[in-house]
Each structure stands twice: as C-alpha cells, then as structure tokens.
XYZ file of C-alpha atoms in Angstrom:
409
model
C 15.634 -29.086 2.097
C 11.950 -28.027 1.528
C 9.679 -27.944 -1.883
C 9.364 -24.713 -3.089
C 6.283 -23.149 -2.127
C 4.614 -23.045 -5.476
C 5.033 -26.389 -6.433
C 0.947 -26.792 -6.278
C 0.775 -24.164 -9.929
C 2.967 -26.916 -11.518
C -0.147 -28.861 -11.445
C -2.924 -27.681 -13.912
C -6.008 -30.316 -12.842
C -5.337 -29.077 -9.138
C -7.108 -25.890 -9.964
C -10.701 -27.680 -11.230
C -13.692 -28.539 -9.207
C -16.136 -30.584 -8.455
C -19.361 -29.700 -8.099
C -18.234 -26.188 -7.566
C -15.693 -27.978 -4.496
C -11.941 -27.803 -4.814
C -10.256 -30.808 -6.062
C -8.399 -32.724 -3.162
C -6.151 -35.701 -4.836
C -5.087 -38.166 -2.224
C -4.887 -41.133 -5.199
C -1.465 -41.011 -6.243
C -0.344 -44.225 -5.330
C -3.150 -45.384 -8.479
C -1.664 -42.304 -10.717
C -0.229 -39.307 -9.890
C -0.886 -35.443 -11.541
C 1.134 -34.626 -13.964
C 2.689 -31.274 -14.076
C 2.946 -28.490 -16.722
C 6.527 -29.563 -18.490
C 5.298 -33.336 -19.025
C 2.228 -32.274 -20.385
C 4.074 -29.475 -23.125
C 6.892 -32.012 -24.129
C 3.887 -34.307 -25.042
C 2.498 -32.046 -26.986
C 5.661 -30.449 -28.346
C 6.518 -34.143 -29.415
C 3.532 -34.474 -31.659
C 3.726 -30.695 -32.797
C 7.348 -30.462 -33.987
C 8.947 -33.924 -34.259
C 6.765 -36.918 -34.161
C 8.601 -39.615 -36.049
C 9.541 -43.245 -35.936
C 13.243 -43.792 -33.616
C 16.082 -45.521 -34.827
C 14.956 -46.442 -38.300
C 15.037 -42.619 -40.663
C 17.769 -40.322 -41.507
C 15.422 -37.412 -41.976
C 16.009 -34.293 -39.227
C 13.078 -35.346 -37.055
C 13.297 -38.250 -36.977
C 17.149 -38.249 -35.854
C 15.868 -35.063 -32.984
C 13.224 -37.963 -31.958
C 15.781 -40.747 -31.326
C 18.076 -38.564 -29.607
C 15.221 -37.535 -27.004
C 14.118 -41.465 -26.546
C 17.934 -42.318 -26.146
C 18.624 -39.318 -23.816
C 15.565 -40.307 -22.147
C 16.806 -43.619 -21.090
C 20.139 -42.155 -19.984
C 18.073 -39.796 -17.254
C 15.605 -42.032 -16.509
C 18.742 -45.037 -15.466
C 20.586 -42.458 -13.939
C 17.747 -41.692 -11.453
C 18.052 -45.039 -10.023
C 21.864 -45.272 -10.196
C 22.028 -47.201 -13.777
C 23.592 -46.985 -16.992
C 21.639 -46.636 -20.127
C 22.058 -50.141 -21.736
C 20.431 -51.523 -18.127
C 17.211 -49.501 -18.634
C 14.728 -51.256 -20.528
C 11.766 -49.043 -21.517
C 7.954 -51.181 -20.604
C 4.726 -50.330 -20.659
C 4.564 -49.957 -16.599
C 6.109 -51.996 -13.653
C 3.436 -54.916 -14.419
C 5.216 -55.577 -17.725
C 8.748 -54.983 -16.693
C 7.701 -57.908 -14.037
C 6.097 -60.136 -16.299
C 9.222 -59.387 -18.774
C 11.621 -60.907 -15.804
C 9.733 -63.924 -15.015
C 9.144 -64.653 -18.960
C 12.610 -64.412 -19.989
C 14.462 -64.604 -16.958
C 12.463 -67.070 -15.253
C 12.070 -69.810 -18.726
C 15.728 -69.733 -18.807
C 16.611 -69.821 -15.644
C 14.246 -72.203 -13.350
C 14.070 -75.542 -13.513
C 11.364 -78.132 -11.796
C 11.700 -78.161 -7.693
C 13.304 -74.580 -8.047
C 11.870 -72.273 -5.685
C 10.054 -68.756 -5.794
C 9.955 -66.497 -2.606
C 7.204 -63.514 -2.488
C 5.923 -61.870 0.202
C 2.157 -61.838 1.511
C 1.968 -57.886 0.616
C 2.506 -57.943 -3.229
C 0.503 -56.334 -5.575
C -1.564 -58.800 -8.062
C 1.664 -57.515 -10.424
C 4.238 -59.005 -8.487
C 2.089 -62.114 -7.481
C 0.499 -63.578 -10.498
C 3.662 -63.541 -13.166
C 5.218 -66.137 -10.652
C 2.123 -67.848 -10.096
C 1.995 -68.500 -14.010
C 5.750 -69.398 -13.779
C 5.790 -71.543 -10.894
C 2.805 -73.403 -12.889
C 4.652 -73.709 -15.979
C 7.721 -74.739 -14.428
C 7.083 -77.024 -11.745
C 8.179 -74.658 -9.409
C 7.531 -73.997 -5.772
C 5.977 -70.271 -4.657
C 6.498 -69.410 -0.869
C 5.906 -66.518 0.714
C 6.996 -64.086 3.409
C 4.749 -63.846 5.900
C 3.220 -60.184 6.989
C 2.678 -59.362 10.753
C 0.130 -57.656 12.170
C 1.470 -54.370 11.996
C 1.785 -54.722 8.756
C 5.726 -55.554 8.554
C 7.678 -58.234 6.991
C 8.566 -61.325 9.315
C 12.208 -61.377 8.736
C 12.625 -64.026 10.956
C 10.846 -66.355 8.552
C 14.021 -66.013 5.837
C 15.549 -68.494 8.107
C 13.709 -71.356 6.739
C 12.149 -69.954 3.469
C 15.470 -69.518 1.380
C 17.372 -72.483 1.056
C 19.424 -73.724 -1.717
C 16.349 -74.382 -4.360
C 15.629 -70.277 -4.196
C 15.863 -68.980 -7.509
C 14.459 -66.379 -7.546
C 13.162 -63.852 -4.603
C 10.458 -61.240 -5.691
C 9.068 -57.944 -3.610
C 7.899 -54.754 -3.010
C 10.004 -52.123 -1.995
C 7.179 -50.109 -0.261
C 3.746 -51.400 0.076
C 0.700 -49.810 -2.142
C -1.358 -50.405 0.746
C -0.668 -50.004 4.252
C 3.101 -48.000 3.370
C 5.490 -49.926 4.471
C 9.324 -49.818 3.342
C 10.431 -52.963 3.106
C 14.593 -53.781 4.281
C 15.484 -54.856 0.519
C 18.789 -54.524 0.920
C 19.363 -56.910 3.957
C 16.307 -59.172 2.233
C 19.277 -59.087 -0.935
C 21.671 -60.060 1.216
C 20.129 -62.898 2.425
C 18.818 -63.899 -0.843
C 22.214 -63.468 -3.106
C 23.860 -65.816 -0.532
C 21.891 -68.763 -1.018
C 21.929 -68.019 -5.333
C 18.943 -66.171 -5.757
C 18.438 -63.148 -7.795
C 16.092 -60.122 -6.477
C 13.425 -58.531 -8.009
C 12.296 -55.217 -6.752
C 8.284 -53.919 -7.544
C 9.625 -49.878 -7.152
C 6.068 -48.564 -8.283
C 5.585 -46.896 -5.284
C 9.052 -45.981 -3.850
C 11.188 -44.798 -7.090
C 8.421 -41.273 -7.188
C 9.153 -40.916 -3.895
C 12.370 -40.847 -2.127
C 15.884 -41.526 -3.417
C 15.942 -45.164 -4.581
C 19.814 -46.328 -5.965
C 19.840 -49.837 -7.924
C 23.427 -50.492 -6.062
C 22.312 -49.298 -2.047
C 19.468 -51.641 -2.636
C 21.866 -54.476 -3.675
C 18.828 -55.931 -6.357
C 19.265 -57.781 -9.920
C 16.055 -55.688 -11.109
C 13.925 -53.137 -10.334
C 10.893 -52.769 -12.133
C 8.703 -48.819 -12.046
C 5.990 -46.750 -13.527
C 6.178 -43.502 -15.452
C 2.674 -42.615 -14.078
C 2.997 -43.224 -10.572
C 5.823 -39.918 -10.560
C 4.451 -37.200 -12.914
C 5.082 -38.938 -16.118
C 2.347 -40.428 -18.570
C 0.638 -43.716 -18.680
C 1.947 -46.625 -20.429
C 5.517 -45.943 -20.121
C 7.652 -47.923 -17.493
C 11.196 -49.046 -16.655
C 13.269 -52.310 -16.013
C 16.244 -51.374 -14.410
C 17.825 -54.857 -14.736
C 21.572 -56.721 -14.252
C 23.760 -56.270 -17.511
C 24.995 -59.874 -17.500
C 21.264 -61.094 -16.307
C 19.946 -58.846 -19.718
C 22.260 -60.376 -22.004
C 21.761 -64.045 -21.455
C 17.788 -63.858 -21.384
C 16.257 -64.286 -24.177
C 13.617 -62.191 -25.600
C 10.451 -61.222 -24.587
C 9.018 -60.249 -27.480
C 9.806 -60.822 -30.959
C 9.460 -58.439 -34.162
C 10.769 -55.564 -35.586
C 13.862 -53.512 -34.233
C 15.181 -56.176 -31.568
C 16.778 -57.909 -34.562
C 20.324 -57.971 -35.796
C 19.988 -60.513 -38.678
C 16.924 -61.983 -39.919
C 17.008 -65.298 -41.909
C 13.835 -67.575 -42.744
C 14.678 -70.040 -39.774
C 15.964 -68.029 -37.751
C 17.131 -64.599 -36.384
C 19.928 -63.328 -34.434
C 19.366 -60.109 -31.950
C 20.572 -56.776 -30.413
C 22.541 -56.419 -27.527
C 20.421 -55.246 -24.072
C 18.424 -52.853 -23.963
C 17.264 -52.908 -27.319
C 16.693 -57.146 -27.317
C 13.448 -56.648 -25.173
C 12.338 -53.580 -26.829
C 10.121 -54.991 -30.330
C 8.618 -52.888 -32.507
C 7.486 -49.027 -32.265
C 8.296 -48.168 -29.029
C 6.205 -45.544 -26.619
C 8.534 -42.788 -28.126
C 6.299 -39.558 -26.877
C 5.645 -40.895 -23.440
C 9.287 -42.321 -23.022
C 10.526 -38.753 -23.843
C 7.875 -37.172 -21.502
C 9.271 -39.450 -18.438
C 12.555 -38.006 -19.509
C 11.113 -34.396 -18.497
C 9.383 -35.999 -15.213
C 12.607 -37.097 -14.273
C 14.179 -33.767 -14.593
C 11.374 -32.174 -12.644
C 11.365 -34.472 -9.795
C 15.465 -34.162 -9.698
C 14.641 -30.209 -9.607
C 12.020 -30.645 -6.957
C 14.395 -33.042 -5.367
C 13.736 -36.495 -3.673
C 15.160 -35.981 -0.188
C 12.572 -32.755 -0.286
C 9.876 -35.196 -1.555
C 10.170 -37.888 0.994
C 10.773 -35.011 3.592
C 7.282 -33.435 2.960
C 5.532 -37.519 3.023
C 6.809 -38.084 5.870
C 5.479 -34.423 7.283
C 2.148 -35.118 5.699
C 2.048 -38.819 6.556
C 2.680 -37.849 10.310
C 0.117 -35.027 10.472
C -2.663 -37.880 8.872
C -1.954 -40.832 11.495
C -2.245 -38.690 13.900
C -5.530 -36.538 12.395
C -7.501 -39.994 11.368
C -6.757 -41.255 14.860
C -8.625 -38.823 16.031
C -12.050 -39.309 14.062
C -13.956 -42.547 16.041
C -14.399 -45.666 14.323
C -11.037 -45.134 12.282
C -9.009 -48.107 11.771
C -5.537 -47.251 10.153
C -3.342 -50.322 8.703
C 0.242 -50.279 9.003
C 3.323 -49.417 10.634
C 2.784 -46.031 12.893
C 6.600 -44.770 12.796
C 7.030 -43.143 9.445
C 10.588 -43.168 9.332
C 9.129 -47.220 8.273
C 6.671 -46.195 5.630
C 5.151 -44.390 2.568
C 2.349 -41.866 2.616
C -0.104 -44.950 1.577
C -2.628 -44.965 4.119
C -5.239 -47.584 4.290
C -8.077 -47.463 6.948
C -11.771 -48.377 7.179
C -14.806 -46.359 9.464
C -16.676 -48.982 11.492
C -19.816 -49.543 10.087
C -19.519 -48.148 6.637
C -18.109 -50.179 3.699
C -14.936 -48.480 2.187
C -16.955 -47.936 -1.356
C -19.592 -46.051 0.478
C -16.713 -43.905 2.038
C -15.279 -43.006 -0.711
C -18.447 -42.303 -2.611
C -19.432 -39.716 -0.266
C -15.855 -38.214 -0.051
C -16.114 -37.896 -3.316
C -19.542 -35.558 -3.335
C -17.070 -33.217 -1.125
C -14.257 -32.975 -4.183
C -11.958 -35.782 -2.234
C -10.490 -38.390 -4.343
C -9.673 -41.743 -2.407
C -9.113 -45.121 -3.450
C -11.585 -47.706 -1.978
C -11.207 -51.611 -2.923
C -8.662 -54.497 -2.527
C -5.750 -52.452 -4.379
C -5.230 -55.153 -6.444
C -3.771 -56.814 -2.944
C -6.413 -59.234 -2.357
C -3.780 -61.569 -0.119
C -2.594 -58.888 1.796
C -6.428 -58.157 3.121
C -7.015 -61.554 3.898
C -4.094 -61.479 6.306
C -5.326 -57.936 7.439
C -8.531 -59.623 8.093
C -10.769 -57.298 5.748
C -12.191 -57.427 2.353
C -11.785 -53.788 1.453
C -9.855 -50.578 2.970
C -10.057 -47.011 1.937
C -6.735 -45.690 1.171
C -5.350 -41.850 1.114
C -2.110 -41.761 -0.838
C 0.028 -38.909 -0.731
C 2.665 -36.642 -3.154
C 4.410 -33.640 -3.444
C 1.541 -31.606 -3.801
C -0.446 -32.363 -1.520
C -0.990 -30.106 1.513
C -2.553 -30.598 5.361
C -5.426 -28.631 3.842
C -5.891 -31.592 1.982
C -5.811 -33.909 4.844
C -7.895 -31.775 6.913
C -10.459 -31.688 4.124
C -10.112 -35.284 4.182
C -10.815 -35.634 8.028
C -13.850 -33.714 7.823
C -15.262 -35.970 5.092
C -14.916 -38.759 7.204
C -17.217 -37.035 9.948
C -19.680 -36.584 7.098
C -19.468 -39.791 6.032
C -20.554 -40.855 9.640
C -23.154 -38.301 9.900
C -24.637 -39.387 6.272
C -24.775 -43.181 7.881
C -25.873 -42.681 11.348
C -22.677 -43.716 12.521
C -22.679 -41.988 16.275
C -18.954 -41.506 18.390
C-alpha cells in the first residue's frame, strides 16, 4: 500500500516560505501539520455548533455532544479500545501524570517499586519521580545500550516481586527506536506489575493495538498525528479505571453531590472535570478518520522509505554522527545526530535561514544524552508528508552549515 500522491495539498502551511525558501518540516515528532479537514471541523465547530456537552437540551448543544462522544468512539477504536476506556487529556504528559496520580496513590505502597527506562521523555520520567518521592517508593531503570536499544537482559534482576508498576516508551522521541512492549508486558504482568505505554510518538505512526501490545495504559497526543494541541488520550484498563479514584474534582465527574461528600461517574467520565476540550476533541475525531483513510501500514511504509534514504544520505556528509539503531525495521523516523565541531543550536539556526525546520536541544530527554554521552543532538523527524526532496534539502544544509563554520571534510 502507498500514500496517495497528493497527500502534500492536504497540508496548507506546506505551501509558505521562508525568506522567499520553501518550507521543509522535519519537526513532527515536537508537532505535526495539520491538514485541511482538522482545520475546517475546528472552525465549523465554532461557526455552527459551539456549545457546552452533556449538560443542554437545546439542538446544538445535543449535535456537540454527539461529535465529542463519537469522537471518543473513533479515537479508542484506533488503538483497539472501547469508548468507556478512552479518557480524553490535555496530551500524553497529562494522561501520564493522570496514571501515576490516581493509579499510583491507590495503588503503591512504601518499598514498592517503579521500573523506567533510561530513554524516557521528561513526561514519562518526572510523574514517577514525584510518586516514588511521595510514596517511599523505589525508581529503577532500564538501562540503554550504545546503539541506542533497550538492555533486555537487565529485566532479569530489575522486576522482582516489589514491581508495581513498569513505565515506557513505545518508540523513542530521540534516537527512534521501537521498543519490544509486548514481551517487556510479559515480563512485567508476571511478576504483578501493570504497564504503562508513552505512545506519543508511535500511535501517528504505524498501527498500534492496546491488546497486541499486551499494556494496562497507553497514554498519546492529538498533535503529534494531525490533530490540534491540547487534546490527548488515555487508553487505560476498564477494571484499573474504575477503582482509581479521581484525578480531578469539579463539575461533570459527579453523580451526587452532598456537603461532605460526593459520589462519581462511572470511567471515562470520573477523570474528565469540568468543560472539556470539546472543539479539539471533535477535531482529533476527523484526524483519526484521515489518518485511517491515509492508512497506517502506508504511513509506517513511507518512514521507513524515508528513514532509510536519510541514514544512509547523512552518512554520507563528514562529521555526521547519527544516534540509534541503523535497521529500520527497529525504529521511527526520529533521527538525532550532531556535525563535529558545531553545536546542534548553531545547526539548526542556519538550517533554518535555508527554510529547514529541525529540532536542536535535549528533547526534553536530558538522561538519555547523558548515556549518549552528549549534551545536545539535532534531530530530523519525519511524517507522511514529507518527501526525499526534503531530506535532500536537509543534506545540503548540513554542507552549508560546515561551510558557514569552517568545518573542512
């Protein structure tokens, strides 16, 4: 299966440039482009039917619920779920903190044990930092090898019978690679523990199912795949939903409200208080659909094409360093490197004077450099619309970047 050929004039902002340059977006592991039908359901939201959900009996306001409800049904479905599984969050770093607060002050007790890996992102790092603290918990971690892969070997001695709770990324925001959840969930559900999956940067981009992963939750973004900021996903365990308590408390995620106390909804509902993010929610709804239309298979198909073709282009430039596993059958099209000589912000400031857009930083994975043995890494990530134009655009950026610091080779 291959993306249509036109999938590029889906994308409005693809068409702009800068300084008189076309655009060429390799960010998309930060935030991807949205295209055309997510941006006109926003707007037709607002324009025809913006009203509160699941409080008025008035026509738009009962055409809004239905669209936030039917919403959640597409947006579980796409990861194999049913509708009362599918909390709606702000992003994957509240759907994360929502697990350790409610999940993890109900269920962990002193001594109890917390396994990571060294590769998280600062959002599935620090909420069980802060819960380990509170607690009296224990955090250990899964130690990264130098080509960037898990040490599976390690799980020998790292879950034991005090593991609670066993926390990681599916695919890594930095150097790409796809982690083995499901024999990771195994492992983990036979010594007790429950599995939380960070899917930010797998769920846009290949076929991700809640049941072939074998996880108790699995936490996403709207942004990452062609939906709109501040809307996310917990994809969690019925059973685990409806013995947590709530996250948050307020209006809506009551059933019965006395002056000492208060009774509440079943899952989803429970962790959702107050207004909710009705126009994005209903906008992921329509990102869904397009991505389904585009379909995944085609998507990870075309990554791994484009991920291929820039490994082996960026090996070519001197003074490249690329992090991460080389066969890309075992990662993402996050690609993290550094030129010799030139600090990553400098690269991707003068990328950017030729229309490129690159992340340059930590990647809010300040661990996982300090293994890597670097402060700092430029990183291309790559979507469905991207192109090898793109990448070759991208390759001879990098030879201006050496040219604009003296960097000879």
């Amino acid at each position: 299966m291959a993306l249509p050929a036109d999938v590029r004039d889906d994308f409005p902002i693809l068409y702009r440039k800068v300084d008189g340059k076309p655009l060429v977006y390799l960010d998309s592991a930060a935030t991807s482009q949205k295209p055309r039908v997510v941006l006109d359901a926003l707007r037709a939201f607002y324009e025809e039917y913006n009203a509160n959900v699941h409080r008025a009996l008035y026509r738009i306001a009962e055409r809004a619920t239905l669209a936030y409800e039917e919403a959640r049904q597409k947006v579980a479905a796409f990861v194999g779920g049913r509708s009362e599984e599918l909390v709606f969050t702000r992003g994957t770093t509240e759907a994360i903190n929502l697990v350790a607060y409610a999940y993890g002050r109900w269920g962990l007790r002193e001594g109890d044990e917390i396994l990571v890996t060294e590769m998280e992102h600062h959002s599935n790092l620090v909420p069980w930092q802060i819960l380990a603290a509170e607690r009296g918990a224990r955090l250990r971690f899964v130690p990264v090898r130098e080509d960037g892969t898990l040490d599976l070997d390690a799980l020998e001695h790292l879950l034991t019978d005090r593991t609670r709770i066993v926390a990681l990324t599916h695919q890594s925001n930095v150097v790409g690679t796809i982690n083995p959840v499901r024999e990771i969930a195994d492992r983990a559900h036979a010594v007790g523990a429950v599995v939380v999956v960070d899917g930010a940067q797998s769920v846009p981009h290949m076929p991700v199912d809640v049941a072939s992963l074998g996880c108790d939750f699995l936490a996403f973004s709207g942004h990452k795949m062609c939906g709109p900021t501040g809307i996310g996903a917990l994809w969690g365990r019925y059973d685990l939903l409806e013995r947590m308590p709530p996250f948050h408390g307020g209006g809506e995620m009551i059933e019965r409200v006395e002056l000492q106390r208060s009774t509440y909804k079943d899952p989803p509902h429970k962790f959702e208080a107050g207004t909710p993010n009705i126009a994005d929610a209903i906008a992921l709804g329509v990102a869904v659909d397009y991505l389904r239309r585009i379909g995944r298979e085609a998507i990870r198909e075309h990554e791994k094409s484009l991920t291929r073709y820039a490994l082996a282009q960026l090996q070519e430039v001197a003074g490249v360093r690329i992090y991460g596993p080389r066969d890309v059958e075992r990662r993402g099209g996050a690609v993290a490197f550094t030129v010799e000589g030139v600090h990553p912000h400098d690269v991707a400031q003068v990328l950017d004077s030729e229309g490129v857009c690159v992340r340059a930083g930590h990647h809010c994975a300040q661990p996982l450099h300090r293994r890597l043995g670097v402060q700092s890494t430029a990183r291309a990530s790559l979507y469905l619309y991207n192109t090898t134009d793109d990448l070759d655009v991208l390759v001879r950026g990098l030879e201006r970047v050496k040219a604009f610091f003296g960097i000879r080779g």
